[in-house]
PDB file of C-alpha atoms and ligand atoms in Angstrom:
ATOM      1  CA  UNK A  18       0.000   0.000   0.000  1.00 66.00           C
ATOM      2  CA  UNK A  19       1.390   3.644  -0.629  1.00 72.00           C
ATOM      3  CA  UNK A  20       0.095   7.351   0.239  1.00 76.00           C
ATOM      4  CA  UNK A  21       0.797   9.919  -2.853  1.00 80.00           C
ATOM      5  CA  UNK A  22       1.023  12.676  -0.169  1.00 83.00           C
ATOM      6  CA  UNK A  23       4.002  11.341   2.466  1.00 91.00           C
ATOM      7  CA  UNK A  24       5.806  13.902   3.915  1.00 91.00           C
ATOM      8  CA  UNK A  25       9.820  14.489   2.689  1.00 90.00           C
ATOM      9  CA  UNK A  26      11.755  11.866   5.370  1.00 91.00           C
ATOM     10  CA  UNK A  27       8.525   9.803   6.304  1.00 95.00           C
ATOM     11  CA  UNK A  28       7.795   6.375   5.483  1.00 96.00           C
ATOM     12  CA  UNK A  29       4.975   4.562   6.336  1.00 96.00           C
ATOM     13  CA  UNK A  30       4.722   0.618   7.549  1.00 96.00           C
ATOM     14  CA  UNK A  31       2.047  -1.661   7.168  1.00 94.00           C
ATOM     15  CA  UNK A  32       1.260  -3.913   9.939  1.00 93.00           C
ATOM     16  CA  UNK A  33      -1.252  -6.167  10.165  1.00 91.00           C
ATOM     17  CA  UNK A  34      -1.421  -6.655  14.096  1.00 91.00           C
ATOM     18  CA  UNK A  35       0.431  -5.427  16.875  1.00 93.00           C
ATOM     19  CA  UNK A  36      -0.125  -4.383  20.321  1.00 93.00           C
ATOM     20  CA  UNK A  37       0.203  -0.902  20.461  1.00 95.00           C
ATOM     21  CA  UNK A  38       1.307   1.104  17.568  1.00 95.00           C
ATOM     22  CA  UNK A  39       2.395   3.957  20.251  1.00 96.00           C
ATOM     23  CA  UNK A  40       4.393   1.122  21.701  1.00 95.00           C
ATOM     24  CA  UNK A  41       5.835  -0.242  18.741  1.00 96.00           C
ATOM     25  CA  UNK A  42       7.348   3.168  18.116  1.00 96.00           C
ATOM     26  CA  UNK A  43       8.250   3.739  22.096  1.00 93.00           C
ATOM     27  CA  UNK A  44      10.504   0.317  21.830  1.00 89.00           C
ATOM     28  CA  UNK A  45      11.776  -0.072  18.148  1.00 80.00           C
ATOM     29  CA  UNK A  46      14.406   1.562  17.164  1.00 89.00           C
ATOM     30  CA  UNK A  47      13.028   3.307  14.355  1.00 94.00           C
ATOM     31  CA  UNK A  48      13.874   6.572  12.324  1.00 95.00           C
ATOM     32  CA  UNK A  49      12.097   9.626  13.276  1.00 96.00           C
ATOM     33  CA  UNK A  50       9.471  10.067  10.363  1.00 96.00           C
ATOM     34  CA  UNK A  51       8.194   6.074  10.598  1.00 97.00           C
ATOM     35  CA  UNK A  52       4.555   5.935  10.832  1.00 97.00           C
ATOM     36  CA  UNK A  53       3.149   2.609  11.912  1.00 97.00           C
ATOM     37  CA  UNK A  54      -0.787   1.788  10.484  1.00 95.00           C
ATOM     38  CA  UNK A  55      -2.168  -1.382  12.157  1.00 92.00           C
ATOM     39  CA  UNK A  56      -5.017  -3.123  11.320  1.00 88.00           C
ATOM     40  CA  UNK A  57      -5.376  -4.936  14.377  1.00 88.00           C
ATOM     41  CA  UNK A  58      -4.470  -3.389  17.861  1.00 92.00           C
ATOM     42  CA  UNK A  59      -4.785  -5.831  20.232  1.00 90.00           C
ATOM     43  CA  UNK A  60      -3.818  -3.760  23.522  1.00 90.00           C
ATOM     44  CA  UNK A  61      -4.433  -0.232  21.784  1.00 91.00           C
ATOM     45  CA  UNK A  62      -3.834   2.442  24.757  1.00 91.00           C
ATOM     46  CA  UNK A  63      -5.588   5.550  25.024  1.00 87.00           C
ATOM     47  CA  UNK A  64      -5.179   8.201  27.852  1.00 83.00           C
ATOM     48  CA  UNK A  65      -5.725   7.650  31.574  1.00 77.00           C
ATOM     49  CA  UNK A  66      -4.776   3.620  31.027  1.00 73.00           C
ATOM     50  CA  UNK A  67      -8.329   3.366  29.400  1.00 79.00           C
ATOM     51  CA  UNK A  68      -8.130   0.556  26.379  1.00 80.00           C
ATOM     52  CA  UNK A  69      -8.572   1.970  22.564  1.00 79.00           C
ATOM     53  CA  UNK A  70     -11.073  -0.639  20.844  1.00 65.00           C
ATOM     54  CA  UNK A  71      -9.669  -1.485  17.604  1.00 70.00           C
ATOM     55  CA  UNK A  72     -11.239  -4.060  15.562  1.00 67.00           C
ATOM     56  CA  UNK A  73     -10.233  -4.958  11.934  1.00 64.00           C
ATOM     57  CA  UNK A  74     -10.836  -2.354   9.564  1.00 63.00           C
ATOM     58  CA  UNK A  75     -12.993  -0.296  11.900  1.00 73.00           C
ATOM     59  CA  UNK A  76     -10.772   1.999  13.693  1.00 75.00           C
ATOM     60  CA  UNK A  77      -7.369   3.515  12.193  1.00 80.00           C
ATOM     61  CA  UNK A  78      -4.730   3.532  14.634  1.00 89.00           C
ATOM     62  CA  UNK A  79      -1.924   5.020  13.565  1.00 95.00           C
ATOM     63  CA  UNK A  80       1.381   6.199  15.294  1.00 97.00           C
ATOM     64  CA  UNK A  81       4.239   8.823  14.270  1.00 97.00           C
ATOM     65  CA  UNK A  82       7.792   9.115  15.674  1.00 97.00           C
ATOM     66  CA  UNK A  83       8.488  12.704  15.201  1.00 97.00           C
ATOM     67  CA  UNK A  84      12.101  14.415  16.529  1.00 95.00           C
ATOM     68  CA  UNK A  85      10.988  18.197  16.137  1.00 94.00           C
ATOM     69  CA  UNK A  86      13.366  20.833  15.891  1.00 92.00           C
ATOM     70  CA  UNK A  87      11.805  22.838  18.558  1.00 94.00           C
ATOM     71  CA  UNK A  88      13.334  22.731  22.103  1.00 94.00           C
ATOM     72  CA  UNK A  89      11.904  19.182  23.984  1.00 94.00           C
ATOM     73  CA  UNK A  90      10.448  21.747  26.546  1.00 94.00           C
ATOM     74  CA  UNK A  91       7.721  22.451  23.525  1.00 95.00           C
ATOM     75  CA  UNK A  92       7.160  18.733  22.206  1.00 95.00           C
ATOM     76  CA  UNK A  93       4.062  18.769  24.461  1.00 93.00           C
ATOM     77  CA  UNK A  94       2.704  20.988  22.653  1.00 96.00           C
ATOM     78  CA  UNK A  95       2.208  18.104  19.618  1.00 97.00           C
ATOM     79  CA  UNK A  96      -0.884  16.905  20.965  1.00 96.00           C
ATOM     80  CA  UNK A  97      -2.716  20.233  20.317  1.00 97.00           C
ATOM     81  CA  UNK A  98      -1.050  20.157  16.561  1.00 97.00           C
ATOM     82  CA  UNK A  99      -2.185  16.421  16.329  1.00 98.00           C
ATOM     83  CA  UNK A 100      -5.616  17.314  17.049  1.00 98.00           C
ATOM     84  CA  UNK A 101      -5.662  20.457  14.468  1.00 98.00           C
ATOM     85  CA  UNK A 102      -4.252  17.663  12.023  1.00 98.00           C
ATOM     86  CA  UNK A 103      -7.072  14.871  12.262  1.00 98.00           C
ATOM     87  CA  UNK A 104      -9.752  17.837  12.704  1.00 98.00           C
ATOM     88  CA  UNK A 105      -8.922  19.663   9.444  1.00 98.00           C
ATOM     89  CA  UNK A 106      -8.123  16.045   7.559  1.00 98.00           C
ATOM     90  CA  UNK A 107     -12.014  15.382   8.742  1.00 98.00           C
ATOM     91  CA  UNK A 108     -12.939  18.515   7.197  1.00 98.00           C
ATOM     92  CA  UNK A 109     -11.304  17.688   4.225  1.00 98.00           C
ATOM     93  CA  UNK A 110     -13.166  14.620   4.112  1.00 98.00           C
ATOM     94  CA  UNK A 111     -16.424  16.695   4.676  1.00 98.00           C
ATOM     95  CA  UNK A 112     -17.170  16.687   8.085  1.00 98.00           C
ATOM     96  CA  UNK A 113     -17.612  19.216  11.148  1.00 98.00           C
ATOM     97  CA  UNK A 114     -15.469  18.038  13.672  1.00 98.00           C
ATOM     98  CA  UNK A 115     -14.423  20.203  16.409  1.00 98.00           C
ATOM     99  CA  UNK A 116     -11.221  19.942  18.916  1.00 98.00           C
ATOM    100  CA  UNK A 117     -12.099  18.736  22.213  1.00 97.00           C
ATOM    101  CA  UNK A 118      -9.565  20.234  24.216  1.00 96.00           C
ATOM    102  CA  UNK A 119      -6.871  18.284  25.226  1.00 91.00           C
ATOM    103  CA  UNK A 120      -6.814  15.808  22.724  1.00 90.00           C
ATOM    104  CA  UNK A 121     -10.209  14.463  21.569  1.00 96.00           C
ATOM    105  CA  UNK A 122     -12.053  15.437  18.321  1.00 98.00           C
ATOM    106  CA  UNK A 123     -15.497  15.536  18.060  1.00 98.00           C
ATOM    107  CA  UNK A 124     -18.658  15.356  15.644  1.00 98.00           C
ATOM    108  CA  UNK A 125     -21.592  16.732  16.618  1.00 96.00           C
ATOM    109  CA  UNK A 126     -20.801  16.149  20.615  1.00 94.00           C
ATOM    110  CA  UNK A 127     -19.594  12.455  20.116  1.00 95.00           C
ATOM    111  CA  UNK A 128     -15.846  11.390  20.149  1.00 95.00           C
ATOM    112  CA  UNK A 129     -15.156  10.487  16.666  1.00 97.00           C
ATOM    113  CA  UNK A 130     -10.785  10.163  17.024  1.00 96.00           C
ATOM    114  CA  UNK A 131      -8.563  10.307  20.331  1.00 96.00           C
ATOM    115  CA  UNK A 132      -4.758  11.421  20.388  1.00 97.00           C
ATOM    116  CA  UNK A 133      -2.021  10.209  22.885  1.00 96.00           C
ATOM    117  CA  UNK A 134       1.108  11.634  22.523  1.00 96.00           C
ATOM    118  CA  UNK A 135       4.429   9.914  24.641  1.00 95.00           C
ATOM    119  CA  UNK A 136       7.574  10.541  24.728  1.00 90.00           C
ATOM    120  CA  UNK A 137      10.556   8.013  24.191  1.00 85.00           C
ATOM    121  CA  UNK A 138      14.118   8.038  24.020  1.00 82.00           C
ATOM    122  CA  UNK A 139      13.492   8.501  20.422  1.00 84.00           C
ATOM    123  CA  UNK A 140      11.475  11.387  19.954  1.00 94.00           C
ATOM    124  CA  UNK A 141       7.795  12.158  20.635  1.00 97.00           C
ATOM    125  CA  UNK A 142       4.986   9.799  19.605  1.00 97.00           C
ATOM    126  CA  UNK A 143       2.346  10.873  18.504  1.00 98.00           C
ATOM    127  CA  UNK A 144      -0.601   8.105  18.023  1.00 97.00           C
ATOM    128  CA  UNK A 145      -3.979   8.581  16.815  1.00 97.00           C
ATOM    129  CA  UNK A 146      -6.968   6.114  16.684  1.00 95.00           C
ATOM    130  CA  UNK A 147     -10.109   7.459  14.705  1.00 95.00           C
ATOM    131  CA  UNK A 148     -13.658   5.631  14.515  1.00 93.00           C
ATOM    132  CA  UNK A 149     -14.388   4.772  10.515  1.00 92.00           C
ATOM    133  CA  UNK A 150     -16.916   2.399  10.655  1.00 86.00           C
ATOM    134  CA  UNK A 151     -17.829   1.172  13.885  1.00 86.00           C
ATOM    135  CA  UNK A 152     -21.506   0.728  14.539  1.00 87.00           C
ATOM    136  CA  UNK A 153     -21.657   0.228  18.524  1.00 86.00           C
ATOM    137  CA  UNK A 154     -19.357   0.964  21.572  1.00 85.00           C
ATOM    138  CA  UNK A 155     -19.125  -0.194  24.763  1.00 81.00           C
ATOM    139  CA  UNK A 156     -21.995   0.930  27.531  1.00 83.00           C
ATOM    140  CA  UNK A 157     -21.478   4.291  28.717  1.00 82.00           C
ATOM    141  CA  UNK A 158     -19.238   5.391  25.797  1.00 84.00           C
ATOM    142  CA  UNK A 159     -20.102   8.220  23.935  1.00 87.00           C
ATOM    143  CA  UNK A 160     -18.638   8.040  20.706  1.00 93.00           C
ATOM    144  CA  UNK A 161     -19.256   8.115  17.205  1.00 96.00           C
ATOM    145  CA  UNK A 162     -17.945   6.317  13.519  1.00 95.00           C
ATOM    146  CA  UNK A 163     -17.966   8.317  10.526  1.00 96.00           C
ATOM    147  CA  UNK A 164     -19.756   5.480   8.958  1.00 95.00           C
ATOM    148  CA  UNK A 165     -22.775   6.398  11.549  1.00 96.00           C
ATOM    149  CA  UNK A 166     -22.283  10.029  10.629  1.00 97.00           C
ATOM    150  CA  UNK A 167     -23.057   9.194   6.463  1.00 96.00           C
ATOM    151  CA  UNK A 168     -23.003   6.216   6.438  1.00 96.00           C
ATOM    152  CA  UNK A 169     -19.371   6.147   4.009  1.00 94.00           C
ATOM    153  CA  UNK A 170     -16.498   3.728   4.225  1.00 92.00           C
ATOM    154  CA  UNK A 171     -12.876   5.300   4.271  1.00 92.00           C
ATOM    155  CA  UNK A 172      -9.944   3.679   3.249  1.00 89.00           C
ATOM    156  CA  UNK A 173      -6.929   3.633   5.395  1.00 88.00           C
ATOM    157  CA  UNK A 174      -4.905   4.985   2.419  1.00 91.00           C
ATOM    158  CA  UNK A 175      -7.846   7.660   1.801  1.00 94.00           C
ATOM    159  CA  UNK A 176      -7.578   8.880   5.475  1.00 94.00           C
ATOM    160  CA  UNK A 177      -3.622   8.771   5.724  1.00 95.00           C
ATOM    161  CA  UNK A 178      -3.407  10.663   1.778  1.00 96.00           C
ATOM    162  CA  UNK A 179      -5.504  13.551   3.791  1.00 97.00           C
ATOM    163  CA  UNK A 180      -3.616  13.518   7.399  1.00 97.00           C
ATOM    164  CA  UNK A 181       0.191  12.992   6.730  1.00 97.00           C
ATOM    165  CA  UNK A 182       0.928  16.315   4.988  1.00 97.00           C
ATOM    166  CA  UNK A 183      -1.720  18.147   7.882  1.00 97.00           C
ATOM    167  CA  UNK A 184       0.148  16.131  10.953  1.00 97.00           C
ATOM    168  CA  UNK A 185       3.379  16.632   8.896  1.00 96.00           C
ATOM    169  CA  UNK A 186       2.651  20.726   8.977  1.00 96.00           C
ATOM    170  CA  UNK A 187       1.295  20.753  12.372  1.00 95.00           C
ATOM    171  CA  UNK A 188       4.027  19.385  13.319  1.00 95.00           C
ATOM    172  CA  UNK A 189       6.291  22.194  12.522  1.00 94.00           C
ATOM    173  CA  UNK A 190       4.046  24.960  13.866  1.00 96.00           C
ATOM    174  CA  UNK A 191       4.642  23.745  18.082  1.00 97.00           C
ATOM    175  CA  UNK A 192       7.755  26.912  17.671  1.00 95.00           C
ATOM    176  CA  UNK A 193       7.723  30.052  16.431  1.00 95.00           C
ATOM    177  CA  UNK A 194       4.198  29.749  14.496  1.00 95.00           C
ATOM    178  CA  UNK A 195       2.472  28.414  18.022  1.00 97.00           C
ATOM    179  CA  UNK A 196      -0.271  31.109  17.663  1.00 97.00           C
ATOM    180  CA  UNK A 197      -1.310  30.133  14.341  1.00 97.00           C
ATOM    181  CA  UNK A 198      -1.641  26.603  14.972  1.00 97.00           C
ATOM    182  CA  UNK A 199      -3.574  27.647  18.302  1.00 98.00           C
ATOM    183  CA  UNK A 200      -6.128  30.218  16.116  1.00 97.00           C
ATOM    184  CA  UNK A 201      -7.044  26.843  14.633  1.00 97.00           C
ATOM    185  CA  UNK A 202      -7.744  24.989  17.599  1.00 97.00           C
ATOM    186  CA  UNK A 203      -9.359  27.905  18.779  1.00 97.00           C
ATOM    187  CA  UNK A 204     -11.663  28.104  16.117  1.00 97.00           C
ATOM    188  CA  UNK A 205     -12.723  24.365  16.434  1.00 98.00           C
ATOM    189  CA  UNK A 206     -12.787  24.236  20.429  1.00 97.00           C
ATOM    190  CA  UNK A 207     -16.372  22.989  21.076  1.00 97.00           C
ATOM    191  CA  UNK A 208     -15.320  23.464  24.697  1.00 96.00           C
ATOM    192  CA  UNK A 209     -15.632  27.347  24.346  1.00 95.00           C
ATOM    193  CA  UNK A 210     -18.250  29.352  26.294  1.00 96.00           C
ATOM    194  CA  UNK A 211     -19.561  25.719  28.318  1.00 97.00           C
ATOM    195  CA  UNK A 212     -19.319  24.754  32.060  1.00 97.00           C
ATOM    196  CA  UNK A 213     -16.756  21.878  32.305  1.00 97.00           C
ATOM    197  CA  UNK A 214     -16.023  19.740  35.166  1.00 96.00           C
ATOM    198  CA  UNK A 215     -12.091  19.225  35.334  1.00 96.00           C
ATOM    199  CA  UNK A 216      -9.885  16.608  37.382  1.00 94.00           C
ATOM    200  CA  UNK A 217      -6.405  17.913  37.113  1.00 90.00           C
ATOM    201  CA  UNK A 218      -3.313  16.768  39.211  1.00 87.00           C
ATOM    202  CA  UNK A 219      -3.895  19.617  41.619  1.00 85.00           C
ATOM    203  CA  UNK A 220      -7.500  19.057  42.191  1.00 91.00           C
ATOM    204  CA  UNK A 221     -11.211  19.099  41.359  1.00 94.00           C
ATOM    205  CA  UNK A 222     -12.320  22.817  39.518  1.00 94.00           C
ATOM    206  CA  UNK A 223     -15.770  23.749  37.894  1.00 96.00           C
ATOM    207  CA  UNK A 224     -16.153  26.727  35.874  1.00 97.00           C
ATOM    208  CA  UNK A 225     -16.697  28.408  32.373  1.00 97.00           C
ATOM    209  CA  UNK A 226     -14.025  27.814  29.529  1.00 97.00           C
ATOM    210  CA  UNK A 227     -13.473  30.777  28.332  1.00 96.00           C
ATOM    211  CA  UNK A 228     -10.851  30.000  25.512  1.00 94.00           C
ATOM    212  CA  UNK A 229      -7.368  28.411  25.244  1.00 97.00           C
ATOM    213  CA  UNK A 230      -4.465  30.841  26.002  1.00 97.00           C
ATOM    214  CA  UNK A 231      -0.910  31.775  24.483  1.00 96.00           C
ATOM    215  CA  UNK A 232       0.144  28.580  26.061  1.00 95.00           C
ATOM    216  CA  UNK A 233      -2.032  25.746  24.590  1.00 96.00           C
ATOM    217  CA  UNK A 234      -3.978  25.832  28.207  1.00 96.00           C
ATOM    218  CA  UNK A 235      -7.504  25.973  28.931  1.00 97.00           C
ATOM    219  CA  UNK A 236      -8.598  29.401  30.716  1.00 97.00           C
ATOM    220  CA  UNK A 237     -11.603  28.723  33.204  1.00 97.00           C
ATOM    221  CA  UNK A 238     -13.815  31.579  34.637  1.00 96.00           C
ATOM    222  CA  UNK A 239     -14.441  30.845  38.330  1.00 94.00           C
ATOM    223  CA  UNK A 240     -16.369  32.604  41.219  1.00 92.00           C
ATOM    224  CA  UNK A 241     -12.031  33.442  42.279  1.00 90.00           C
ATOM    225  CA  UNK A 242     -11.205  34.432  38.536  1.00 94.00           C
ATOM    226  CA  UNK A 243      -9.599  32.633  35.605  1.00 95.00           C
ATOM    227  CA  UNK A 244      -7.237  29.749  36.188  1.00 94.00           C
ATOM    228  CA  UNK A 245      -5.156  28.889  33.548  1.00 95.00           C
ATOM    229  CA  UNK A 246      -5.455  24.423  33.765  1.00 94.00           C
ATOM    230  CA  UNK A 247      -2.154  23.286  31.187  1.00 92.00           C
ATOM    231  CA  UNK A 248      -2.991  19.374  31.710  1.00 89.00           C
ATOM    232  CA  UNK A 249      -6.340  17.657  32.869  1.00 90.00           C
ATOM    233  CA  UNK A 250      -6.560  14.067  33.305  1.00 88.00           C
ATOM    234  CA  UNK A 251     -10.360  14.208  32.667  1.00 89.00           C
ATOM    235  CA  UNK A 252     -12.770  17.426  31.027  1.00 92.00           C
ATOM    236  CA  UNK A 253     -16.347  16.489  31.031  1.00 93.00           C
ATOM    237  CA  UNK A 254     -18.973  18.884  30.065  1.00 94.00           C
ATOM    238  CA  UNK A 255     -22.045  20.037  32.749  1.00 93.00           C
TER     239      UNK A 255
HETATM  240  C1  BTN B 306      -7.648   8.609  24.000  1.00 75.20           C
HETATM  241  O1  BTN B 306      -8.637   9.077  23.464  1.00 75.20           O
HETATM  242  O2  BTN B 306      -7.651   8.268  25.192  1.00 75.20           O
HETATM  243  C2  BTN B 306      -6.418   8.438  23.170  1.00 75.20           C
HETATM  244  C3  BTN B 306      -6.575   7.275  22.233  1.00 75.20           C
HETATM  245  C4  BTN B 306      -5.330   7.037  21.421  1.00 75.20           C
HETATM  246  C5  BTN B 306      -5.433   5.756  20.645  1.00 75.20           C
HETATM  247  C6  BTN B 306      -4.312   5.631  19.661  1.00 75.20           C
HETATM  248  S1  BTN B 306      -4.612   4.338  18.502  1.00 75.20           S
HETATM  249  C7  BTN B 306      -2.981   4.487  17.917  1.00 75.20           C
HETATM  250  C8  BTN B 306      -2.083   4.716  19.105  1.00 75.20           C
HETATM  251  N1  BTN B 306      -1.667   3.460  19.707  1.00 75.20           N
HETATM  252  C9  BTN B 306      -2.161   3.272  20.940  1.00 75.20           C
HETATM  253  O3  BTN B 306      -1.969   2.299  21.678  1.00 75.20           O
HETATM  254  N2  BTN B 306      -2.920   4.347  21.267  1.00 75.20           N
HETATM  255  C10 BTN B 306      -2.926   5.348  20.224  1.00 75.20           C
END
């Protein structure tokens, strides 16, 4: 199989089952630039140790080792870019997906793709699991497929021919260009303007988003003012 569109220095393998593609990256000695497609994930990880379900053909996990040139201090930063990527890939596939700040992307208030970005000795890895034609989840799991949004059937190649070059540009926008890339997540952040419910690893806080800041973080209107939250192990909306 081959993508048309694969960034300069990227290559792309084919696997037909693995674990974890993040993990596959994390542990194999590969060149920065390898993405890893799987068909089958069999212990697909997503944030918070929760499992990504990732049956044949129905979900595209994918993972990329990237070694930015901006300072490590910044690489954090690639989850926001990842996001951008798969929402504006979406749109170029025709849908209306929104950012769900940190790293989940959203149609029409379901989780429709789900980013987790770790670091290795390597580089950065950045993987990325989207829902193409799933028709149920799991009991209390609010998701979507975009073959339940219109009912279409997307390649792997089809998807990776529109996210590569997006992820690939993203990618080089977490330095210097860090406000452009965030006017794009601001744009798409369906958490704008809602009461959220955030666990962080300083505590419990309730409050209005009011938009994401300079930084990348999410800046909440409380009764005590606006707290800036960088990293939240859980967002829900009230
Ligand atoms: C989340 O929403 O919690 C993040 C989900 C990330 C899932 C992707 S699928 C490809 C890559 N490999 C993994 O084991 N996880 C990520």
């Amino acid at each position: 199989m081959s993508i048309d569109s694969t960034p300069e220095g990227w290559s792309v393998l084919w696997l037909e089952e693995v674990d974890s593609t993040n993990d596959f990256l994390r542990l194999g000695g590969h060149p920065p630039g390898t993405v890893v497609v799987a068909k089958r994930q069999i212990r697909g990880r997503g944030r918070r140790d929760n499992r990504w379900q990732s049956e044949e053909g129905q979900s595209r996990t994918l993972s990329v080792l990237l070694r930015p040139d901006a300072p490590v201090s910044l690489w954090p930063r690639l989850s926001l870019a990842a996001g951008l990527a798969t929402a504006e890939a979406l749109e170029a596939m025709g849908y209306q997906p929104g950012v769900k700040w940190p790293n989940d992307i959203w149609i029409r208030g379901r989780k429709v793709a789900g980013i987790l970005v770790e670091s290795s000795d390597e580089g950065a890895v950045v993987g990325i699991g989207m829902n193409l034609s799933m028709r149920e989840f799991g009991p209390g799991i609010e998701a979507t497929s975009l073959l339940l949004e219109d009912g279409r059937s997307w390649s792997p190649e089809e998807v990776l021919e529109l996210l590569l070059p997006r992820l690939a540009a993203a990618t080089f926008r977490i330095g210097p260009d860090f406000e452009e890339l965030l006017e794009g997540v601001r744009q798409r952040c369906v958490l704008a303007g809602h009461h959220v419910h955030l666990r962080t690893s300083r505590g419990e806080l309730t409050g209005r988003v009011s938009q994401i800041g300079s930084k990348g973080e999410l800046m909440i209107e409380t009764p005590d003012g606006i707290v800036p939250v960088i990293q939240a192990e859980e967002v829900r909306v009230i």
